[in-house]
Short mmCIF file of C-alpha atoms in Angstrom, two decimals:
data_model
loop_
_atom_site.label_atom_id
_atom_site.label_comp_id
_atom_site.label_asym_id
_atom_site.label_seq_id
_atom_site.Cartn_x
_atom_site.Cartn_y
_atom_site.Cartn_z
CA MET A 59 -0.06 -0.08 -0.07
CA SER A 60 1.37 3.43 -0.81
CA ILE A 61 2.15 5.90 1.95
CA ARG A 62 0.04 8.30 0.27
CA HIS A 63 -3.26 5.96 0.80
CA HIS A 64 -2.13 4.30 4.23
CA PRO A 65 -5.19 5.02 6.60
CA ASP A 66 -3.00 6.29 9.35
CA THR A 67 -1.35 8.76 6.87
CA VAL A 68 -4.57 9.79 5.62
CA ALA A 69 -5.86 10.27 9.33
CA PHE A 70 -2.88 12.48 10.16
CA LYS A 71 -3.10 14.64 6.95
CA THR A 72 -6.79 15.06 7.66
CA ALA A 73 -6.30 16.06 11.25
CA ALA A 74 -3.29 18.57 10.10
CA GLU A 75 -5.69 20.24 7.58
CA ARG A 76 -8.33 20.52 10.13
CA TYR A 77 -5.91 22.11 12.57
CA CYS A 78 -4.16 24.56 10.13
CA ALA A 79 -7.75 25.49 9.00
CA LEU A 80 -8.64 26.95 12.24
CA PHE A 81 -5.66 29.72 11.84
CA GLU A 82 -6.61 30.63 8.20
CA SER A 83 -10.08 31.92 8.72
CA GLU A 84 -12.09 33.74 11.11
CA PRO A 85 -13.88 31.50 13.70
CA ALA A 86 -17.78 31.90 13.57
CA ASP A 87 -17.82 31.92 17.45
CA ALA A 88 -14.52 33.31 19.08
CA SER A 89 -15.49 31.98 22.41
CA GLN A 90 -15.91 28.33 21.19
CA TRP A 91 -12.30 28.63 19.34
CA PRO A 92 -10.28 27.17 22.18
CA GLU A 93 -12.09 24.29 22.28
CA ALA A 94 -11.96 23.87 18.79
CA VAL A 95 -8.21 24.13 18.56
CA LEU A 96 -7.93 21.77 21.59
CA SER A 97 -9.95 19.15 20.09
CA ALA A 98 -8.09 19.49 16.57
CA LEU A 99 -4.68 19.57 18.41
CA ALA A 100 -5.59 16.44 20.56
CA GLN A 101 -6.64 14.52 17.42
CA LEU A 102 -3.33 15.55 15.67
CA TYR A 103 -1.20 14.65 18.42
CA ALA A 104 -2.89 11.15 18.73
CA ALA A 105 -2.60 10.79 15.03
CA ALA A 106 1.06 11.35 15.12
CA PHE A 107 1.65 8.22 17.20
CA ARG A 108 -0.17 6.02 14.19
CA LEU A 109 2.08 7.20 11.36
CA PRO A 110 3.88 4.62 9.63
CA GLU A 111 7.62 4.43 10.11
CA VAL A 112 9.91 5.50 7.13
CA ASP A 113 13.44 5.01 6.51
CA ILE A 114 15.01 8.09 4.84
CA GLU A 115 17.43 7.23 2.18
CA ASP A 116 19.98 9.45 0.62
CA ASP A 117 18.00 9.98 -2.46
CA THR A 118 14.67 10.80 -0.60
CA LEU A 119 13.44 14.20 -1.91
CA ASP A 120 13.45 16.90 0.74
CA ILE A 121 10.31 19.14 0.75
CA PRO A 122 11.39 22.23 -1.04
CA ASP A 123 11.99 25.42 1.04
CA ALA A 124 9.38 27.17 -1.46
CA LEU A 125 6.69 25.20 0.62
CA ASP A 126 7.97 26.42 3.97
CA VAL A 127 5.56 28.78 6.08
CA THR A 128 6.97 32.08 5.52
CA ASP A 129 7.87 34.58 8.15
CA ASP A 130 4.79 36.81 7.41
CA GLU A 131 2.47 33.63 7.47
CA ARG A 132 3.92 32.96 10.98
CA ARG A 133 3.51 36.53 12.03
CA SER A 134 -0.04 36.27 10.81
CA VAL A 135 -0.96 33.00 12.74
CA PHE A 136 0.67 34.44 15.86
CA GLY A 137 -1.29 37.83 15.64
CA PHE A 138 -4.39 35.60 14.92
CA VAL A 139 -4.00 33.81 18.30
CA GLN A 140 -3.29 36.98 20.10
CA ASP A 141 -6.42 38.70 18.70
CA ILE A 142 -8.66 36.14 19.69
CA LEU A 143 -7.19 35.04 23.09
CA GLY A 144 -5.90 38.41 24.28
CA LEU A 145 -4.37 38.23 27.53
CA ARG A 146 -5.83 34.77 27.91
CA GLU A 147 -3.13 33.42 25.49
CA ILE A 148 -0.34 33.59 28.33
CA TYR A 149 0.04 30.89 30.62
CA TRP A 150 2.76 29.47 33.06
CA ALA A 151 4.79 26.36 32.28
CA TYR A 152 7.74 24.49 33.17
CA TYR A 153 10.26 23.66 30.39
CA ASP A 154 10.94 20.08 32.10
CA PRO A 155 8.04 19.20 34.40
CA SER A 156 9.95 16.15 35.54
CA GLU A 157 12.36 18.37 37.34
CA PRO A 158 12.49 17.38 41.14
CA LEU A 159 10.68 19.55 43.45
CA ASP A 160 13.57 20.73 45.36
CA ALA A 161 15.25 21.96 42.00
CA ASP A 162 15.67 25.77 41.69
CA VAL A 163 13.47 25.84 38.65
CA GLN A 164 10.94 28.64 38.27
CA PRO A 165 7.92 28.67 36.02
CA SER A 166 8.23 30.82 33.01
CA LEU A 167 5.30 32.64 30.98
CA ASP A 168 4.85 30.96 27.72
CA GLY A 169 2.21 31.92 25.26
CA LEU A 170 -0.14 29.97 23.17
CA ALA A 171 0.46 32.18 20.06
CA ASP A 172 3.82 30.73 19.94
CA ASP A 173 2.95 27.29 20.69
CA LEU A 174 0.07 27.43 18.07
CA ASP A 175 2.30 29.18 15.28
CA GLY A 176 5.36 26.67 16.00
CA ILE A 177 2.94 23.75 15.47
CA TYR A 178 1.55 25.45 12.48
CA GLY A 179 4.80 26.01 11.02
CA ASP A 180 5.80 22.19 11.39
CA ILE A 181 2.65 20.81 9.95
CA LYS A 182 1.74 23.13 6.87
CA PRO A 183 4.80 22.47 4.70
CA GLY A 184 3.83 18.77 4.62
CA ILE A 185 0.47 19.71 3.64
CA ARG A 186 1.67 21.80 0.73
CA ALA A 187 4.09 19.27 -0.42
CA TRP A 188 1.18 16.51 -0.34
CA GLU A 189 -0.90 18.75 -2.42
CA THR A 190 1.79 18.70 -5.18
CA GLY A 191 0.71 15.35 -5.88
CA ASN A 192 4.61 14.32 -5.98
CA ASP A 193 5.00 11.17 -4.29
CA ALA A 194 8.71 11.52 -4.04
CA PHE A 195 8.04 13.90 -1.24
CA LEU A 196 6.05 11.41 0.71
CA GLU A 197 8.73 9.94 2.62
CA ALA A 198 10.01 13.41 3.81
CA ILE A 199 6.71 14.46 4.73
CA ILE A 200 5.85 11.69 7.00
CA PHE A 201 9.39 11.54 8.54
CA ASP A 202 8.89 15.30 9.37
CA TRP A 203 5.29 14.96 10.52
CA GLY A 204 6.07 11.97 12.66
CA SER A 205 9.67 11.73 13.81
CA VAL A 206 11.79 14.97 13.60
CA LEU A 207 9.36 17.55 14.09
CA PHE A 208 7.07 15.74 16.44
CA HIS A 209 9.69 14.45 18.92
CA CYS A 210 11.57 17.31 19.36
CA HIS A 211 9.42 20.56 18.42
CA TRP A 212 5.95 20.59 17.56
CA GLY A 213 4.98 17.62 19.82
CA LEU A 214 6.36 19.68 22.72
CA HIS A 215 4.43 22.50 21.89
CA ALA A 216 1.25 20.57 21.53
CA VAL A 217 1.49 19.16 24.99
CA SER A 218 1.82 22.62 26.54
CA ALA A 219 -0.89 24.17 24.43
CA MET A 220 -3.28 21.43 25.18
CA ARG A 221 -2.81 22.00 29.03
CA ALA A 222 -3.47 25.66 28.64
CA LEU A 223 -6.41 25.21 26.03
CA HIS A 224 -7.98 22.89 28.39
CA THR A 225 -8.31 25.61 30.94
CA LEU A 226 -9.62 27.93 28.46
CA ALA A 227 -12.13 25.67 27.03
CA PHE A 228 -13.64 24.26 30.22
#
């Protein structure tokens, strides 16, 4: 079965499109937006665990830089979140919550705008590459979505954002 048609890949792509769409048009009801983002983000996070493993070969075609999220697009998403949430987009967090209680670690102020924009910036290039129809990008797309960026970037942002969004939504 082609990666393009693998049910877990399709499920992730669908979740990624749903997530990204929340930042690309005004919400019908801004008061319900945090709950919608939380739901979409939880679905995206869960779908990442089911992505098929891919082996990146030396001849794997990288996603072209032209498909990356631009600085203007990132600023737009960041501002969009700030406009909708206002001061509610700021929350307290620990970078590593596993630190012992006696450690000299203080909470830091974090922002949902940074988290949600970071996730968007990691996910959107894969959607764009997928939409080209060029199957030579598929392994790089899946690798980026599920391994590299999930494990050390957007997955961490997602966990932090879900905690903050849960409080806002409920």
